[in-house]
Amino acid sequence: MIKHHRVTTLKTLHSHVSCLAVNNNNLLYAASAYKVIVFDLSNHTHIDTFNDDPSSGSVKSIAFNDTKIFTAHQDSKIRVWQIAQPTRHHLVYTLPTFKERLYRSLVQKNYVHVRRHKKRLWIEHCDAVSGLVVNEDLMYSASWDKSFKIWNISENRCLESVKAHEDAVNAVVVSGNGTVYTASADGRIRVWERDDNLRKHILVRTLEKHRSSVNALALKDDGRVLFSGSSDRSIFVWEKKNNIADSVVFVEALCGHTSAILCLINVEDLLASGSSDRTVRIWQRGKDSGYRCVVVMEGHEKPVKSLAAVVLPAGGASSGVVSVCSGSLDGEIKIWEISKSSDLCNLR
């Protein structure tokens, strides 16, 4: 049996929350317009607010590695931050860096046409950066310019740019073995793998079943199960057979939301989904059946735009408890605790 309760509600500076992310130090990063607000999840206190540049536009995605924080922006740039003791954040550089742009600009073939009579360096996104994923020393950025790019974090440079879709790329996820999944407003999900001989990513499969824009993706920890959320109100479950990227097949549709799915997150054996219908749903797979909705969490007054989750430390009352954070266009972040009974099975 799943139990849940709302722990608290956090307020932001502006009228909406565009994205949430939790780092390894249990700090919650919440984007509200161009600002990023940091809360300590252990006591729900405000720690810091950073980014004073309104021209950067709204923050679309946040990612981390061991030492840096990466933010994706409406102005097509990725900003890289570090924490100065004790909790203050400062801007280190912007991707692509000025140094790399200057170096690439000397060679004409580094320019690509982005629209009629307009060129840009291939290392630059030319529309909002919608998603970021860090996988070891690589970072993947998705953009409304229909592409995704791969960055070497330690060298601060762009390694590759992939023309991925016919419309905006809304989400990107990467499995542990490097398989890349992109979701687009064109209604498709595409699966990519790196070809070491060609030294670039190649398309290995296109998943076409959603009837509208695909807005969100989530991966099971082992990389074998993919979840996709769409404006068609459905969540699709896909599974990789034989651990081969081009063997991804449709398994089932999860229905229950009454409006577009805007965000997904998988944590342990639970899938959380947020929707324009203002609810958060928690899903779990049965022992001998498909996924079922086990919790519906209500309370937001506007669409749920982003989710973050963390497993609370084992021991005492927190054993088997997952903390889910939901950010909404109503400007609020709600913190929920989901308690799982021991007899519930795990996802495959």
XYZ file of C-alpha atoms in Angstrom:
348
model
C 0.000 0.000 0.000
C 1.200 3.485 -0.870
C 0.619 6.343 1.542
C 1.332 9.995 0.938
C 1.086 13.367 2.607
C 2.054 16.931 1.783
C 4.915 18.115 3.976
C 5.070 21.796 3.069
C 4.672 24.388 0.320
C 7.548 26.628 -0.760
C 6.984 29.990 -2.440
C 9.091 31.418 -5.259
C 9.801 34.969 -6.356
C 7.695 34.942 -9.501
C 4.399 33.574 -10.723
C 5.657 30.232 -12.040
C 8.187 27.442 -11.538
C 9.724 26.240 -14.804
C 12.022 23.465 -13.565
C 13.277 21.653 -10.463
C 16.376 19.584 -9.708
C 17.930 18.042 -6.590
C 21.684 17.601 -6.190
C 23.635 15.054 -4.144
C 23.755 17.408 -1.154
C 19.969 17.397 -0.839
C 19.642 20.926 -2.184
C 16.580 21.728 -4.292
C 17.157 24.087 -7.222
C 13.994 25.790 -8.486
C 13.857 27.996 -11.573
C 11.402 30.872 -11.480
C 11.634 33.100 -14.568
C 15.370 33.854 -15.010
C 16.195 33.317 -11.304
C 17.311 30.089 -9.640
C 16.277 29.654 -6.012
C 18.001 27.113 -3.777
C 16.358 25.395 -0.801
C 17.755 22.954 1.742
C 15.405 19.966 1.573
C 16.376 18.778 5.053
C 14.705 21.788 6.686
C 13.032 23.543 3.709
C 14.952 26.773 4.262
C 16.015 29.218 1.555
C 19.774 29.023 0.887
C 20.508 31.256 -2.085
C 19.087 32.965 -5.166
C 21.279 33.478 -8.213
C 21.357 34.764 -11.814
C 20.794 38.504 -11.976
C 20.608 38.677 -15.773
C 16.999 39.045 -16.975
C 18.166 38.978 -20.605
C 19.035 35.280 -20.201
C 15.335 34.459 -20.290
C 13.603 31.711 -18.369
C 15.583 28.737 -17.069
C 14.431 25.557 -18.825
C 16.607 22.876 -17.224
C 19.169 22.355 -14.437
C 21.848 19.661 -14.173
C 24.871 18.928 -11.981
C 28.209 17.230 -11.816
C 30.407 16.942 -8.719
C 31.581 20.554 -8.779
C 29.361 22.575 -11.100
C 25.741 23.542 -11.726
C 24.522 23.875 -15.330
C 21.473 25.946 -16.299
C 19.769 25.989 -19.719
C 18.167 29.235 -20.822
C 15.658 30.751 -23.197
C 18.427 32.850 -24.784
C 19.985 29.665 -26.269
C 22.920 29.599 -23.844
C 24.081 27.232 -21.119
C 25.472 28.871 -17.979
C 27.914 27.153 -15.659
C 28.010 27.971 -11.946
C 30.064 27.024 -8.910
C 29.306 27.261 -5.217
C 31.512 29.678 -3.305
C 31.602 28.893 0.393
C 29.396 28.595 2.193
C 26.398 28.658 -0.147
C 26.762 31.485 -2.643
C 26.685 30.638 -6.360
C 28.759 32.499 -8.922
C 28.880 32.340 -12.715
C 32.037 30.668 -14.057
C 31.411 30.784 -17.799
C 28.798 30.393 -20.536
C 28.693 27.620 -23.134
C 29.885 27.835 -25.769
C 32.767 29.813 -24.249
C 34.015 33.025 -25.822
C 37.362 31.338 -26.448
C 35.797 28.485 -28.414
C 33.518 30.806 -30.388
C 36.493 32.957 -31.338
C 38.553 29.941 -32.384
C 35.746 28.370 -34.446
C 34.823 31.663 -36.116
C 38.128 31.694 -37.993
C 37.048 28.781 -40.194
C 34.130 29.341 -42.577
C 32.978 25.704 -42.561
C 32.134 26.009 -38.850
C 29.135 28.166 -39.771
C 25.746 26.647 -40.553
C 22.538 28.186 -41.903
C 19.953 28.507 -39.142
C 17.401 30.437 -41.164
C 17.283 32.390 -44.384
C 20.239 34.772 -44.702
C 21.428 33.947 -41.185
C 24.386 31.811 -40.147
C 25.631 30.631 -36.786
C 28.511 28.543 -35.498
C 27.541 24.870 -35.258
C 28.601 24.849 -31.593
C 25.841 27.365 -30.763
C 22.182 26.627 -30.180
C 19.949 29.096 -32.011
C 16.816 28.720 -29.877
C 15.912 27.962 -26.263
C 17.867 25.148 -24.609
C 15.105 22.887 -23.302
C 16.965 20.056 -21.570
C 20.303 19.103 -20.010
C 21.695 15.724 -18.964
C 25.112 15.054 -17.437
C 26.608 11.595 -17.971
C 30.108 11.320 -16.470
C 32.297 13.883 -18.290
C 29.765 14.531 -21.042
C 26.760 16.838 -21.083
C 23.886 16.589 -23.565
C 21.793 19.656 -24.394
C 18.464 19.613 -26.237
C 17.003 22.668 -27.919
C 13.970 24.071 -29.633
C 16.303 24.534 -32.623
C 15.568 20.817 -33.379
C 19.043 19.628 -32.383
C 20.968 18.168 -29.488
C 24.625 18.788 -28.724
C 27.280 16.897 -26.783
C 29.781 18.779 -24.611
C 33.027 17.764 -22.946
C 32.637 19.244 -19.467
C 36.280 19.175 -18.399
C 37.433 20.844 -21.633
C 34.454 23.238 -21.887
C 33.902 22.513 -25.558
C 31.238 21.195 -27.894
C 32.069 17.819 -29.420
C 29.102 17.226 -31.701
C 25.821 18.680 -32.921
C 23.019 16.419 -34.147
C 20.038 17.540 -36.232
C 17.545 15.362 -34.408
C 13.931 16.237 -35.289
C 11.591 18.164 -37.565
C 10.366 20.318 -34.678
C 11.547 21.497 -31.263
C 13.345 18.972 -29.063
C 11.576 19.095 -25.703
C 13.493 16.506 -23.687
C 16.621 14.369 -23.655
C 17.657 11.438 -21.446
C 20.771 9.272 -21.591
C 21.228 5.727 -20.307
C 24.301 4.577 -18.435
C 25.745 2.967 -21.566
C 25.386 6.182 -23.581
C 22.160 5.533 -25.525
C 20.484 8.903 -26.143
C 16.699 9.398 -26.325
C 15.212 12.644 -27.640
C 11.551 13.715 -27.578
C 10.074 16.334 -29.850
C 7.084 18.501 -30.601
C 6.921 16.525 -33.863
C 5.404 13.663 -31.821
C 8.402 11.360 -32.211
C 10.986 9.851 -29.895
C 14.340 9.046 -31.435
C 17.016 6.667 -30.198
C 20.684 7.461 -30.875
C 23.948 5.618 -30.368
C 27.512 6.708 -30.921
C 29.303 5.068 -33.818
C 32.962 4.967 -32.780
C 34.125 4.441 -36.366
C 32.255 7.495 -37.635
C 32.921 9.343 -34.359
C 29.371 10.654 -34.237
C 25.883 9.688 -33.050
C 23.644 7.845 -35.485
C 19.885 7.305 -35.439
C 19.050 3.679 -34.619
C 15.284 3.856 -34.073
C 12.302 6.216 -34.281
C 9.372 5.592 -31.936
C 6.094 6.849 -33.404
C 2.955 6.223 -31.384
C 2.052 9.460 -29.612
C -0.577 11.577 -31.348
C 0.853 14.922 -30.250
C 3.961 16.652 -28.919
C 6.161 14.534 -26.643
C 7.020 16.779 -23.705
C 8.853 14.581 -21.209
C 11.026 11.481 -20.900
C 12.242 9.396 -17.970
C 14.429 6.311 -17.750
C 14.459 3.445 -15.302
C 17.800 3.285 -13.502
C 18.979 0.234 -15.445
C 18.176 1.955 -18.757
C 15.889 -0.827 -19.984
C 12.555 0.973 -19.493
C 11.716 4.348 -21.067
C 8.691 6.481 -20.184
C 7.332 9.237 -22.443
C 4.699 11.859 -21.664
C 2.730 13.697 -24.324
C 0.206 16.439 -24.948
C -2.137 13.619 -26.014
C -2.639 13.009 -22.222
C -0.933 9.617 -22.265
C 2.233 8.165 -20.784
C 3.787 5.403 -22.873
C 6.040 2.691 -21.502
C 8.776 1.376 -23.802
C 11.149 -1.473 -23.102
C 14.533 -2.381 -24.507
C 14.743 -6.056 -25.440
C 18.094 -7.888 -25.300
C 19.742 -4.671 -24.087
C 20.063 -3.463 -27.688
C 19.149 0.151 -28.479
C 17.282 -0.613 -31.713
C 15.147 -3.222 -29.915
C 13.019 -0.680 -28.003
C 9.340 -1.655 -28.225
C 6.059 -0.220 -26.957
C 4.718 -2.009 -23.868
C 1.663 -0.110 -22.614
C -0.106 3.226 -22.230
C -0.825 4.772 -18.839
C -4.038 6.751 -18.855
C -5.596 8.863 -16.135
C -4.443 12.426 -16.622
C -7.076 14.621 -18.243
C -4.668 17.047 -19.900
C -1.133 17.212 -21.321
C 1.710 15.433 -19.546
C 4.409 18.031 -18.855
C 6.981 16.207 -16.719
C 8.066 12.732 -15.605
C 10.545 11.372 -13.090
C 11.438 7.816 -12.122
C 12.732 7.081 -8.627
C 13.338 3.543 -7.411
C 10.199 1.563 -8.308
C 7.929 4.600 -8.723
C 7.108 6.813 -11.693
C 5.777 10.319 -10.998
C 3.974 12.376 -13.648
C 2.894 16.015 -13.657
C 0.214 17.426 -15.912
C -1.654 20.473 -17.124
C -4.597 19.005 -15.195
C -2.793 20.337 -12.051
C -2.224 16.903 -10.509
C 0.739 14.654 -9.806
C 0.207 10.928 -10.248
C 2.357 8.124 -8.866
C 2.530 4.871 -10.850
C 3.845 1.427 -9.978
C 4.066 -1.851 -11.854
C 2.228 -4.834 -10.409
C 3.861 -8.224 -9.971
C 2.099 -9.852 -12.916
C 0.501 -6.887 -14.644
C 1.195 -3.455 -16.040
C 1.590 -0.148 -14.294
C -1.242 1.276 -12.254
C -1.847 4.650 -10.670
C -1.438 4.264 -6.910
C -1.631 7.916 -5.813
C -3.164 11.130 -7.157
C -1.788 14.262 -5.470
C -3.827 17.433 -5.778
C -3.379 20.975 -4.553
C -1.757 23.020 -7.301
C -3.873 25.744 -8.878
C -2.103 25.674 -12.252
C -0.268 23.101 -14.424
C 2.511 21.046 -12.836
C 5.568 21.928 -14.927
C 8.399 20.079 -13.194
C 9.178 17.274 -10.762
C 12.178 16.287 -8.660
C 12.525 13.384 -6.256
C 14.929 12.000 -3.694
C 14.971 8.837 -1.597
C 15.097 9.748 2.080
C 17.869 8.125 4.147
C 16.911 4.693 5.471
C 16.264 4.223 9.144
C 13.524 5.167 11.536
C 10.367 6.769 10.194
C 12.034 7.627 6.876
C 12.659 4.028 5.804
C 11.046 3.360 2.420
C 10.056 7.000 1.935
C 10.476 9.022 -1.259
C 10.284 12.807 -1.214
C 8.663 14.228 -4.372
C 8.825 17.940 -5.210
C 6.322 19.391 -7.677
C 6.725 22.818 -9.260
C 3.782 24.579 -10.832
C 2.913 27.591 -12.936
C 1.100 28.822 -9.802
C 4.545 29.737 -8.427
C 4.505 27.119 -5.679
C 6.635 24.073 -4.935
C 4.887 21.361 -2.972
C 6.912 18.779 -1.066
C 5.263 15.367 -0.728
C 6.364 12.231 1.066
C 5.452 8.868 -0.448
C 5.632 5.863 1.880
C 5.922 2.400 0.349
C 4.964 -0.826 2.079
C 7.494 -3.643 1.870
C 5.196 -6.062 0.076
C 5.036 -3.957 -3.086
C 7.062 -5.362 -5.929
C 9.810 -3.569 -7.765
C 9.677 -2.536 -11.397
C 11.359 -4.933 -13.753
